[in-house]
Amino acid sequence: MGEEPRRRGAARTDELLRVTLDLATEVGYAGLSMEAVARRAGVGKHTIYRRWPSKSALLLDALARVWTTDLDYHDTGDVRADLREQFLRSAPALSTPPIGPVYRAVIAEAQSDEALRETLHERFLVTVERSTLERITLAQRAGELKADAELGFAAEVLCGALYYRALLSARPVDEAAVDGLIDLFMAAYAA
């Protein structure tokens, strides 16, 4: 019996996050408000404020809802192929709804909100960098990359270039861009 209210609460939270993504995609960060989410979801605004203290916290949770392990690396034993496949697979998620517009809005807001910038980094960017570092470290152990190379900065540069192009520039993350980035990486780190 105790499970029923918890299940209803989880379903309500999921619905509120879905509504937040839909609304943020339609009106952008500036047009989004806790009241608008409450109105669209058909709940009182106290329901929203009880779960999230701010619009940015609500948006971060909404992003986390759609940020899936589909963005994780496959390991085929060929680091070049795995980097290429993951970058080409994740690029559309970064540039199209719901992730693209909402993520860009949160990035813009984070420029004037230090706490939000730290949270964004910890919840999303560190995760992406860590998975990239894990994949290239496996390649290093397998002898594909220089044994003495420190790969932490390389993972940051790989992710940073992809995110910069997808989220902050008008240039596409296409095959030519991905191949060029991986060529630079391999020229510097291949064994």
Short mmCIF file of N, CA and C in Angstrom, two decimals:
data_model
loop_
_atom_site.label_atom_id
_atom_site.label_comp_id
_atom_site.label_asym_id
_atom_site.label_seq_id
_atom_site.Cartn_x
_atom_site.Cartn_y
_atom_site.Cartn_z
N MET A 1 0.82 -1.20 0.00
CA MET A 1 0.00 0.00 0.00
C MET A 1 0.87 1.26 0.00
N GLY A 2 2.01 1.21 0.68
CA GLY A 2 2.91 2.35 0.72
C GLY A 2 3.55 2.62 -0.64
N GLU A 3 3.59 1.64 -1.51
CA GLU A 3 4.18 1.81 -2.84
C GLU A 3 3.31 2.65 -3.75
N GLU A 4 1.99 2.60 -3.57
CA GLU A 4 1.07 3.30 -4.46
C GLU A 4 1.30 4.81 -4.49
N PRO A 5 1.34 5.50 -3.35
CA PRO A 5 1.60 6.95 -3.40
C PRO A 5 2.98 7.28 -3.98
N ARG A 6 3.98 6.44 -3.68
CA ARG A 6 5.31 6.68 -4.21
C ARG A 6 5.32 6.56 -5.73
N ARG A 7 4.61 5.55 -6.24
CA ARG A 7 4.52 5.35 -7.68
C ARG A 7 3.79 6.53 -8.33
N ARG A 8 2.72 6.99 -7.70
CA ARG A 8 2.00 8.15 -8.22
C ARG A 8 2.89 9.38 -8.19
N GLY A 9 3.68 9.54 -7.12
CA GLY A 9 4.60 10.68 -7.01
C GLY A 9 5.66 10.65 -8.10
N ALA A 10 6.19 9.46 -8.38
CA ALA A 10 7.20 9.32 -9.43
C ALA A 10 6.60 9.62 -10.80
N ALA A 11 5.38 9.16 -11.03
CA ALA A 11 4.71 9.42 -12.30
C ALA A 11 4.43 10.92 -12.45
N ARG A 12 4.02 11.57 -11.34
CA ARG A 12 3.76 13.01 -11.39
C ARG A 12 5.05 13.78 -11.69
N THR A 13 6.16 13.39 -11.03
CA THR A 13 7.44 14.03 -11.27
C THR A 13 7.85 13.87 -12.73
N ASP A 14 7.69 12.66 -13.26
CA ASP A 14 8.04 12.40 -14.66
C ASP A 14 7.20 13.27 -15.59
N GLU A 15 5.92 13.41 -15.30
CA GLU A 15 5.04 14.25 -16.11
C GLU A 15 5.46 15.72 -16.06
N LEU A 16 5.83 16.20 -14.87
CA LEU A 16 6.26 17.59 -14.73
C LEU A 16 7.55 17.85 -15.51
N LEU A 17 8.46 16.89 -15.51
CA LEU A 17 9.71 17.04 -16.25
C LEU A 17 9.45 17.02 -17.76
N ARG A 18 8.54 16.17 -18.19
CA ARG A 18 8.18 16.13 -19.62
C ARG A 18 7.55 17.46 -20.05
N VAL A 19 6.64 17.97 -19.24
CA VAL A 19 6.00 19.26 -19.54
C VAL A 19 7.05 20.36 -19.59
N THR A 20 8.01 20.33 -18.65
CA THR A 20 9.07 21.33 -18.63
C THR A 20 9.88 21.31 -19.92
N LEU A 21 10.26 20.12 -20.38
CA LEU A 21 11.01 20.01 -21.64
C LEU A 21 10.19 20.52 -22.82
N ASP A 22 8.94 20.13 -22.87
CA ASP A 22 8.08 20.58 -23.98
C ASP A 22 7.98 22.10 -24.00
N LEU A 23 7.71 22.67 -22.83
CA LEU A 23 7.53 24.11 -22.73
C LEU A 23 8.84 24.85 -23.01
N ALA A 24 9.95 24.35 -22.48
CA ALA A 24 11.25 25.00 -22.72
C ALA A 24 11.61 24.96 -24.20
N THR A 25 11.27 23.87 -24.87
CA THR A 25 11.53 23.76 -26.29
C THR A 25 10.71 24.78 -27.07
N GLU A 26 9.46 25.00 -26.63
CA GLU A 26 8.57 25.95 -27.31
C GLU A 26 8.94 27.40 -27.06
N VAL A 27 9.22 27.76 -25.80
CA VAL A 27 9.34 29.18 -25.44
C VAL A 27 10.75 29.60 -25.03
N GLY A 28 11.68 28.64 -24.91
CA GLY A 28 13.04 28.97 -24.50
C GLY A 28 13.13 29.23 -23.01
N TYR A 29 14.35 29.44 -22.56
CA TYR A 29 14.59 29.63 -21.13
C TYR A 29 13.91 30.89 -20.62
N ALA A 30 14.04 31.98 -21.36
CA ALA A 30 13.49 33.26 -20.91
C ALA A 30 11.97 33.20 -20.76
N GLY A 31 11.31 32.46 -21.64
CA GLY A 31 9.85 32.38 -21.59
C GLY A 31 9.32 31.35 -20.62
N LEU A 32 10.20 30.54 -20.08
CA LEU A 32 9.78 29.48 -19.17
C LEU A 32 9.63 30.03 -17.75
N SER A 33 8.59 29.59 -17.08
CA SER A 33 8.42 29.95 -15.66
C SER A 33 7.84 28.75 -14.93
N MET A 34 8.05 28.75 -13.63
CA MET A 34 7.49 27.68 -12.81
C MET A 34 5.96 27.70 -12.92
N GLU A 35 5.39 28.89 -12.98
CA GLU A 35 3.95 29.04 -13.08
C GLU A 35 3.43 28.47 -14.40
N ALA A 36 4.17 28.70 -15.48
CA ALA A 36 3.76 28.18 -16.79
C ALA A 36 3.79 26.66 -16.80
N VAL A 37 4.82 26.08 -16.17
CA VAL A 37 4.90 24.61 -16.08
C VAL A 37 3.71 24.09 -15.29
N ALA A 38 3.42 24.73 -14.15
CA ALA A 38 2.29 24.31 -13.31
C ALA A 38 0.98 24.39 -14.10
N ARG A 39 0.81 25.50 -14.81
CA ARG A 39 -0.42 25.69 -15.59
C ARG A 39 -0.55 24.61 -16.66
N ARG A 40 0.52 24.36 -17.40
CA ARG A 40 0.49 23.35 -18.47
C ARG A 40 0.24 21.95 -17.92
N ALA A 41 0.81 21.68 -16.74
CA ALA A 41 0.66 20.35 -16.13
C ALA A 41 -0.65 20.20 -15.36
N GLY A 42 -1.35 21.32 -15.15
CA GLY A 42 -2.62 21.26 -14.43
C GLY A 42 -2.46 21.04 -12.94
N VAL A 43 -1.40 21.63 -12.38
CA VAL A 43 -1.17 21.52 -10.92
C VAL A 43 -0.95 22.92 -10.36
N GLY A 44 -1.01 23.02 -9.05
CA GLY A 44 -0.71 24.29 -8.40
C GLY A 44 0.79 24.55 -8.44
N LYS A 45 1.17 25.83 -8.45
CA LYS A 45 2.61 26.13 -8.51
C LYS A 45 3.35 25.65 -7.27
N HIS A 46 2.64 25.50 -6.14
CA HIS A 46 3.29 24.96 -4.93
C HIS A 46 3.81 23.55 -5.17
N THR A 47 3.13 22.80 -6.05
CA THR A 47 3.58 21.44 -6.39
C THR A 47 4.95 21.49 -7.05
N ILE A 48 5.17 22.48 -7.90
CA ILE A 48 6.46 22.64 -8.58
C ILE A 48 7.52 23.10 -7.59
N TYR A 49 7.20 24.15 -6.83
CA TYR A 49 8.17 24.72 -5.89
C TYR A 49 8.55 23.74 -4.78
N ARG A 50 7.64 22.83 -4.44
CA ARG A 50 7.95 21.83 -3.40
C ARG A 50 9.05 20.88 -3.88
N ARG A 51 9.09 20.61 -5.17
CA ARG A 51 10.08 19.68 -5.72
C ARG A 51 11.36 20.38 -6.18
N TRP A 52 11.23 21.61 -6.71
CA TRP A 52 12.39 22.30 -7.29
C TRP A 52 12.43 23.74 -6.78
N PRO A 53 13.57 24.17 -6.26
CA PRO A 53 13.67 25.52 -5.71
C PRO A 53 13.79 26.63 -6.77
N SER A 54 14.14 26.24 -8.00
CA SER A 54 14.36 27.26 -9.03
C SER A 54 14.08 26.68 -10.41
N LYS A 55 13.93 27.58 -11.37
CA LYS A 55 13.72 27.18 -12.76
C LYS A 55 14.92 26.39 -13.28
N SER A 56 16.13 26.81 -12.92
CA SER A 56 17.31 26.11 -13.42
C SER A 56 17.39 24.69 -12.84
N ALA A 57 17.03 24.51 -11.57
CA ALA A 57 17.03 23.17 -10.98
C ALA A 57 16.02 22.27 -11.68
N LEU A 58 14.86 22.84 -11.99
CA LEU A 58 13.83 22.10 -12.72
C LEU A 58 14.33 21.70 -14.11
N LEU A 59 14.97 22.63 -14.81
CA LEU A 59 15.49 22.33 -16.15
C LEU A 59 16.59 21.29 -16.11
N LEU A 60 17.47 21.35 -15.12
CA LEU A 60 18.54 20.35 -15.02
C LEU A 60 17.96 18.96 -14.81
N ASP A 61 16.94 18.84 -13.97
CA ASP A 61 16.31 17.54 -13.76
C ASP A 61 15.59 17.08 -15.03
N ALA A 62 15.00 18.03 -15.75
CA ALA A 62 14.33 17.68 -17.01
C ALA A 62 15.35 17.17 -18.03
N LEU A 63 16.50 17.82 -18.08
CA LEU A 63 17.57 17.35 -18.98
C LEU A 63 18.04 15.95 -18.57
N ALA A 64 18.22 15.74 -17.28
CA ALA A 64 18.69 14.43 -16.80
C ALA A 64 17.71 13.33 -17.19
N ARG A 65 16.44 13.67 -17.29
CA ARG A 65 15.41 12.70 -17.67
C ARG A 65 15.66 12.13 -19.06
N VAL A 66 16.17 12.96 -19.98
CA VAL A 66 16.38 12.50 -21.36
C VAL A 66 17.84 12.21 -21.68
N TRP A 67 18.73 12.51 -20.75
CA TRP A 67 20.15 12.26 -20.95
C TRP A 67 20.38 10.79 -20.66
N THR A 68 20.49 9.98 -21.68
CA THR A 68 20.47 8.54 -21.48
C THR A 68 21.83 7.91 -21.72
N THR A 69 21.92 6.66 -21.38
CA THR A 69 23.15 5.92 -21.63
C THR A 69 23.34 5.63 -23.12
N ASP A 70 22.38 6.05 -23.95
CA ASP A 70 22.56 5.94 -25.40
C ASP A 70 23.76 6.75 -25.86
N LEU A 71 24.21 7.69 -25.02
CA LEU A 71 25.37 8.50 -25.38
C LEU A 71 26.67 7.85 -24.93
N ASP A 72 26.60 6.67 -24.33
CA ASP A 72 27.81 5.96 -23.89
C ASP A 72 28.54 5.36 -25.08
N TYR A 73 29.82 5.06 -24.86
CA TYR A 73 30.65 4.49 -25.91
C TYR A 73 30.42 3.00 -26.07
N HIS A 74 30.55 2.52 -27.29
CA HIS A 74 30.65 1.10 -27.56
C HIS A 74 32.14 0.78 -27.57
N ASP A 75 32.49 -0.45 -27.26
CA ASP A 75 33.90 -0.85 -27.27
C ASP A 75 34.06 -2.01 -28.23
N THR A 76 34.53 -1.69 -29.44
CA THR A 76 34.74 -2.72 -30.45
C THR A 76 36.21 -3.15 -30.52
N GLY A 77 37.06 -2.47 -29.72
CA GLY A 77 38.48 -2.75 -29.77
C GLY A 77 39.23 -1.83 -30.73
N ASP A 78 38.51 -0.93 -31.40
CA ASP A 78 39.11 0.03 -32.32
C ASP A 78 38.72 1.43 -31.84
N VAL A 79 39.64 2.11 -31.17
CA VAL A 79 39.31 3.39 -30.54
C VAL A 79 38.87 4.44 -31.55
N ARG A 80 39.50 4.48 -32.70
CA ARG A 80 39.10 5.45 -33.73
C ARG A 80 37.64 5.22 -34.13
N ALA A 81 37.30 3.99 -34.43
CA ALA A 81 35.93 3.67 -34.85
C ALA A 81 34.93 3.97 -33.73
N ASP A 82 35.31 3.68 -32.49
CA ASP A 82 34.39 3.90 -31.37
C ASP A 82 34.17 5.38 -31.09
N LEU A 83 35.23 6.18 -31.17
CA LEU A 83 35.08 7.63 -31.00
C LEU A 83 34.19 8.19 -32.10
N ARG A 84 34.45 7.77 -33.32
CA ARG A 84 33.69 8.26 -34.47
C ARG A 84 32.21 7.91 -34.33
N GLU A 85 31.94 6.67 -34.02
CA GLU A 85 30.56 6.21 -33.90
C GLU A 85 29.82 6.97 -32.80
N GLN A 86 30.47 7.14 -31.66
CA GLN A 86 29.81 7.82 -30.53
C GLN A 86 29.58 9.29 -30.85
N PHE A 87 30.56 9.96 -31.43
CA PHE A 87 30.40 11.38 -31.75
C PHE A 87 29.28 11.59 -32.76
N LEU A 88 29.24 10.76 -33.79
CA LEU A 88 28.20 10.91 -34.81
C LEU A 88 26.82 10.54 -34.25
N ARG A 89 26.78 9.62 -33.31
CA ARG A 89 25.51 9.23 -32.69
C ARG A 89 25.01 10.29 -31.71
N SER A 90 25.92 10.91 -30.97
CA SER A 90 25.50 11.87 -29.95
C SER A 90 25.25 13.27 -30.50
N ALA A 91 25.85 13.62 -31.62
CA ALA A 91 25.71 14.97 -32.17
C ALA A 91 24.25 15.37 -32.40
N PRO A 92 23.42 14.53 -32.99
CA PRO A 92 22.02 14.95 -33.17
C PRO A 92 21.30 15.21 -31.84
N ALA A 93 21.62 14.44 -30.81
CA ALA A 93 20.98 14.66 -29.51
C ALA A 93 21.33 16.03 -28.95
N LEU A 94 22.56 16.48 -29.21
CA LEU A 94 23.00 17.78 -28.70
C LEU A 94 22.43 18.96 -29.49
N SER A 95 21.97 18.71 -30.69
CA SER A 95 21.54 19.83 -31.52
C SER A 95 20.04 19.85 -31.81
N THR A 96 19.30 18.85 -31.35
CA THR A 96 17.86 18.81 -31.63
C THR A 96 17.07 18.71 -30.32
N PRO A 97 15.78 19.05 -30.37
CA PRO A 97 14.94 18.92 -29.18
C PRO A 97 14.85 17.45 -28.75
N PRO A 98 14.70 17.17 -27.47
CA PRO A 98 14.58 18.16 -26.42
C PRO A 98 15.92 18.62 -25.83
N ILE A 99 16.99 17.85 -26.00
CA ILE A 99 18.24 18.18 -25.31
C ILE A 99 18.84 19.48 -25.81
N GLY A 100 19.00 19.65 -27.11
CA GLY A 100 19.72 20.79 -27.66
C GLY A 100 19.27 22.14 -27.17
N PRO A 101 18.00 22.52 -27.41
CA PRO A 101 17.58 23.85 -27.00
C PRO A 101 17.60 24.06 -25.49
N VAL A 102 17.22 23.04 -24.74
CA VAL A 102 17.18 23.18 -23.28
C VAL A 102 18.61 23.28 -22.73
N TYR A 103 19.50 22.46 -23.25
CA TYR A 103 20.89 22.49 -22.79
C TYR A 103 21.53 23.84 -23.10
N ARG A 104 21.28 24.38 -24.29
CA ARG A 104 21.80 25.70 -24.64
C ARG A 104 21.26 26.77 -23.70
N ALA A 105 19.99 26.66 -23.36
CA ALA A 105 19.39 27.64 -22.45
C ALA A 105 20.03 27.58 -21.07
N VAL A 106 20.28 26.38 -20.59
CA VAL A 106 20.91 26.23 -19.28
C VAL A 106 22.35 26.75 -19.32
N ILE A 107 23.07 26.48 -20.41
CA ILE A 107 24.43 26.99 -20.56
C ILE A 107 24.43 28.52 -20.53
N ALA A 108 23.48 29.13 -21.22
CA ALA A 108 23.40 30.59 -21.24
C ALA A 108 23.15 31.13 -19.83
N GLU A 109 22.24 30.52 -19.12
CA GLU A 109 21.93 30.97 -17.76
C GLU A 109 23.12 30.75 -16.82
N ALA A 110 23.86 29.70 -17.05
CA ALA A 110 25.01 29.37 -16.19
C ALA A 110 26.12 30.42 -16.27
N GLN A 111 26.12 31.22 -17.32
CA GLN A 111 27.16 32.24 -17.45
C GLN A 111 27.05 33.31 -16.37
N SER A 112 25.86 33.50 -15.82
CA SER A 112 25.69 34.50 -14.76
C SER A 112 25.29 33.86 -13.43
N ASP A 113 25.38 32.54 -13.35
CA ASP A 113 25.00 31.83 -12.13
C ASP A 113 26.07 30.78 -11.83
N GLU A 114 26.99 31.13 -10.95
CA GLU A 114 28.13 30.25 -10.64
C GLU A 114 27.69 28.88 -10.11
N ALA A 115 26.68 28.86 -9.25
CA ALA A 115 26.21 27.59 -8.70
C ALA A 115 25.64 26.70 -9.80
N LEU A 116 24.89 27.30 -10.71
CA LEU A 116 24.34 26.53 -11.83
C LEU A 116 25.46 26.02 -12.72
N ARG A 117 26.48 26.83 -12.96
CA ARG A 117 27.61 26.39 -13.78
C ARG A 117 28.31 25.19 -13.15
N GLU A 118 28.50 25.23 -11.84
CA GLU A 118 29.13 24.09 -11.15
C GLU A 118 28.26 22.85 -11.23
N THR A 119 26.95 23.03 -11.05
CA THR A 119 26.03 21.89 -11.12
C THR A 119 26.00 21.31 -12.52
N LEU A 120 25.94 22.16 -13.51
CA LEU A 120 25.96 21.71 -14.91
C LEU A 120 27.22 20.91 -15.20
N HIS A 121 28.34 21.41 -14.73
CA HIS A 121 29.61 20.71 -14.93
C HIS A 121 29.60 19.34 -14.24
N GLU A 122 29.18 19.31 -12.99
CA GLU A 122 29.20 18.06 -12.23
C GLU A 122 28.22 17.03 -12.75
N ARG A 123 27.02 17.47 -13.13
CA ARG A 123 25.97 16.52 -13.52
C ARG A 123 26.09 16.04 -14.96
N PHE A 124 26.64 16.88 -15.84
CA PHE A 124 26.64 16.52 -17.25
C PHE A 124 28.04 16.45 -17.86
N LEU A 125 28.79 17.52 -17.79
CA LEU A 125 30.08 17.55 -18.47
C LEU A 125 31.06 16.54 -17.91
N VAL A 126 31.14 16.43 -16.59
CA VAL A 126 32.05 15.45 -15.99
C VAL A 126 31.68 14.04 -16.44
N THR A 127 30.39 13.76 -16.53
CA THR A 127 29.95 12.43 -16.96
C THR A 127 30.43 12.12 -18.37
N VAL A 128 30.28 13.09 -19.26
CA VAL A 128 30.70 12.90 -20.66
C VAL A 128 32.23 12.75 -20.75
N GLU A 129 32.95 13.63 -20.05
CA GLU A 129 34.42 13.55 -20.06
C GLU A 129 34.90 12.23 -19.48
N ARG A 130 34.26 11.79 -18.40
CA ARG A 130 34.67 10.54 -17.75
C ARG A 130 34.47 9.35 -18.67
N SER A 131 33.34 9.30 -19.38
CA SER A 131 33.12 8.16 -20.26
C SER A 131 34.11 8.17 -21.43
N THR A 132 34.45 9.38 -21.92
CA THR A 132 35.45 9.48 -22.98
C THR A 132 36.82 9.05 -22.47
N LEU A 133 37.17 9.51 -21.27
CA LEU A 133 38.45 9.12 -20.67
C LEU A 133 38.53 7.61 -20.46
N GLU A 134 37.44 7.01 -20.00
CA GLU A 134 37.43 5.56 -19.79
C GLU A 134 37.68 4.83 -21.11
N ARG A 135 37.02 5.30 -22.20
CA ARG A 135 37.19 4.61 -23.48
C ARG A 135 38.60 4.75 -24.02
N ILE A 136 39.20 5.95 -23.93
CA ILE A 136 40.55 6.11 -24.48
C ILE A 136 41.60 5.48 -23.55
N THR A 137 41.30 5.38 -22.27
CA THR A 137 42.21 4.68 -21.36
C THR A 137 42.24 3.19 -21.68
N LEU A 138 41.09 2.63 -22.02
CA LEU A 138 41.05 1.21 -22.45
C LEU A 138 41.90 1.03 -23.70
N ALA A 139 41.83 2.00 -24.62
CA ALA A 139 42.63 1.93 -25.84
C ALA A 139 44.11 2.03 -25.52
N GLN A 140 44.46 2.83 -24.54
CA GLN A 140 45.85 2.95 -24.12
C GLN A 140 46.35 1.63 -23.55
N ARG A 141 45.55 1.01 -22.71
CA ARG A 141 45.93 -0.28 -22.11
C ARG A 141 46.05 -1.37 -23.17
N ALA A 142 45.27 -1.24 -24.24
CA ALA A 142 45.31 -2.23 -25.32
C ALA A 142 46.46 -1.97 -26.30
N GLY A 143 47.20 -0.89 -26.07
CA GLY A 143 48.34 -0.59 -26.93
C GLY A 143 48.01 0.27 -28.15
N GLU A 144 46.78 0.74 -28.25
CA GLU A 144 46.41 1.59 -29.39
C GLU A 144 46.95 3.01 -29.25
N LEU A 145 47.13 3.47 -28.00
CA LEU A 145 47.59 4.82 -27.73
C LEU A 145 48.89 4.78 -26.95
N LYS A 146 49.66 5.85 -27.00
CA LYS A 146 50.94 5.92 -26.31
C LYS A 146 50.79 5.58 -24.84
N ALA A 147 51.65 4.69 -24.38
CA ALA A 147 51.56 4.18 -23.01
C ALA A 147 51.81 5.26 -21.97
N ASP A 148 52.64 6.24 -22.28
CA ASP A 148 53.00 7.25 -21.28
C ASP A 148 52.19 8.53 -21.39
N ALA A 149 51.21 8.57 -22.26
CA ALA A 149 50.40 9.78 -22.44
C ALA A 149 49.42 9.96 -21.29
N GLU A 150 49.29 11.20 -20.82
CA GLU A 150 48.28 11.55 -19.82
C GLU A 150 47.04 11.94 -20.62
N LEU A 151 45.95 11.20 -20.43
CA LEU A 151 44.80 11.33 -21.33
C LEU A 151 43.67 12.21 -20.80
N GLY A 152 43.77 12.71 -19.57
CA GLY A 152 42.69 13.53 -19.01
C GLY A 152 42.39 14.75 -19.84
N PHE A 153 43.44 15.49 -20.24
CA PHE A 153 43.24 16.68 -21.04
C PHE A 153 42.72 16.32 -22.43
N ALA A 154 43.20 15.21 -22.98
CA ALA A 154 42.74 14.77 -24.30
C ALA A 154 41.23 14.51 -24.29
N ALA A 155 40.74 13.88 -23.22
CA ALA A 155 39.29 13.63 -23.12
C ALA A 155 38.52 14.94 -23.06
N GLU A 156 39.06 15.90 -22.31
CA GLU A 156 38.41 17.21 -22.21
C GLU A 156 38.37 17.91 -23.57
N VAL A 157 39.47 17.84 -24.31
CA VAL A 157 39.52 18.49 -25.63
C VAL A 157 38.57 17.80 -26.61
N LEU A 158 38.55 16.47 -26.62
CA LEU A 158 37.63 15.75 -27.51
C LEU A 158 36.19 16.17 -27.25
N CYS A 159 35.78 16.13 -25.99
CA CYS A 159 34.41 16.50 -25.64
C CYS A 159 34.16 17.99 -25.88
N GLY A 160 35.13 18.80 -25.50
CA GLY A 160 34.97 20.24 -25.64
C GLY A 160 34.77 20.66 -27.09
N ALA A 161 35.52 20.07 -27.98
CA ALA A 161 35.39 20.42 -29.40
C ALA A 161 34.01 20.03 -29.92
N LEU A 162 33.55 18.85 -29.54
CA LEU A 162 32.24 18.39 -29.97
C LEU A 162 31.14 19.29 -29.41
N TYR A 163 31.21 19.58 -28.12
CA TYR A 163 30.18 20.39 -27.48
C TYR A 163 30.21 21.83 -27.99
N TYR A 164 31.37 22.38 -28.19
CA TYR A 164 31.49 23.73 -28.71
C TYR A 164 30.78 23.83 -30.06
N ARG A 165 31.10 22.91 -30.94
CA ARG A 165 30.53 22.95 -32.28
C ARG A 165 29.03 22.72 -32.24
N ALA A 166 28.58 21.75 -31.45
CA ALA A 166 27.15 21.40 -31.42
C ALA A 166 26.30 22.44 -30.69
N LEU A 167 26.83 23.01 -29.63
CA LEU A 167 26.00 23.86 -28.78
C LEU A 167 26.24 25.36 -28.93
N LEU A 168 27.42 25.75 -29.38
CA LEU A 168 27.74 27.17 -29.37
C LEU A 168 28.06 27.76 -30.74
N SER A 169 28.22 26.93 -31.75
CA SER A 169 28.53 27.46 -33.07
C SER A 169 27.40 27.10 -34.03
N ALA A 170 27.46 27.70 -35.20
CA ALA A 170 26.48 27.38 -36.24
C ALA A 170 26.98 26.28 -37.16
N ARG A 171 28.19 25.80 -36.90
CA ARG A 171 28.77 24.74 -37.75
C ARG A 171 28.25 23.37 -37.33
N PRO A 172 28.04 22.49 -38.28
CA PRO A 172 27.51 21.17 -37.94
C PRO A 172 28.59 20.23 -37.39
N VAL A 173 28.14 19.27 -36.62
CA VAL A 173 29.01 18.16 -36.24
C VAL A 173 28.72 17.06 -37.25
N ASP A 174 29.43 17.15 -38.38
CA ASP A 174 29.23 16.18 -39.45
C ASP A 174 30.43 15.24 -39.52
N GLU A 175 30.41 14.36 -40.48
CA GLU A 175 31.49 13.37 -40.60
C GLU A 175 32.85 14.04 -40.78
N ALA A 176 32.91 15.12 -41.56
CA ALA A 176 34.19 15.79 -41.79
C ALA A 176 34.74 16.38 -40.49
N ALA A 177 33.87 16.98 -39.69
CA ALA A 177 34.31 17.56 -38.41
C ALA A 177 34.77 16.48 -37.45
N VAL A 178 34.00 15.41 -37.36
CA VAL A 178 34.35 14.31 -36.46
C VAL A 178 35.66 13.66 -36.91
N ASP A 179 35.80 13.41 -38.18
CA ASP A 179 37.03 12.79 -38.68
C ASP A 179 38.23 13.70 -38.44
N GLY A 180 38.06 15.00 -38.65
CA GLY A 180 39.16 15.94 -38.40
C GLY A 180 39.59 15.96 -36.95
N LEU A 181 38.62 15.94 -36.04
CA LEU A 181 38.91 15.92 -34.60
C LEU A 181 39.64 14.63 -34.22
N ILE A 182 39.16 13.52 -34.70
CA ILE A 182 39.78 12.24 -34.37
C ILE A 182 41.16 12.13 -35.00
N ASP A 183 41.35 12.67 -36.20
CA ASP A 183 42.67 12.67 -36.82
C ASP A 183 43.67 13.43 -35.96
N LEU A 184 43.25 14.59 -35.43
CA LEU A 184 44.13 15.37 -34.54
C LEU A 184 44.49 14.55 -33.30
N PHE A 185 43.49 13.93 -32.71
CA PHE A 185 43.70 13.11 -31.51
C PHE A 185 44.66 11.96 -31.79
N MET A 186 44.43 11.25 -32.87
CA MET A 186 45.25 10.09 -33.19
C MET A 186 46.68 10.51 -33.57
N ALA A 187 46.83 11.64 -34.25
CA ALA A 187 48.17 12.12 -34.61
C ALA A 187 48.98 12.41 -33.34
N ALA A 188 48.31 12.87 -32.30
CA ALA A 188 49.01 13.19 -31.07
C ALA A 188 49.21 11.99 -30.16
N TYR A 189 48.29 11.03 -30.17
CA TYR A 189 48.30 9.98 -29.14
C TYR A 189 48.44 8.55 -29.65
N ALA A 190 48.33 8.30 -30.94
CA ALA A 190 48.41 6.92 -31.41
C ALA A 190 49.77 6.32 -31.12
N ALA A 191 49.77 5.05 -30.78
CA ALA A 191 51.03 4.35 -30.46
C ALA A 191 51.81 4.10 -31.74
#
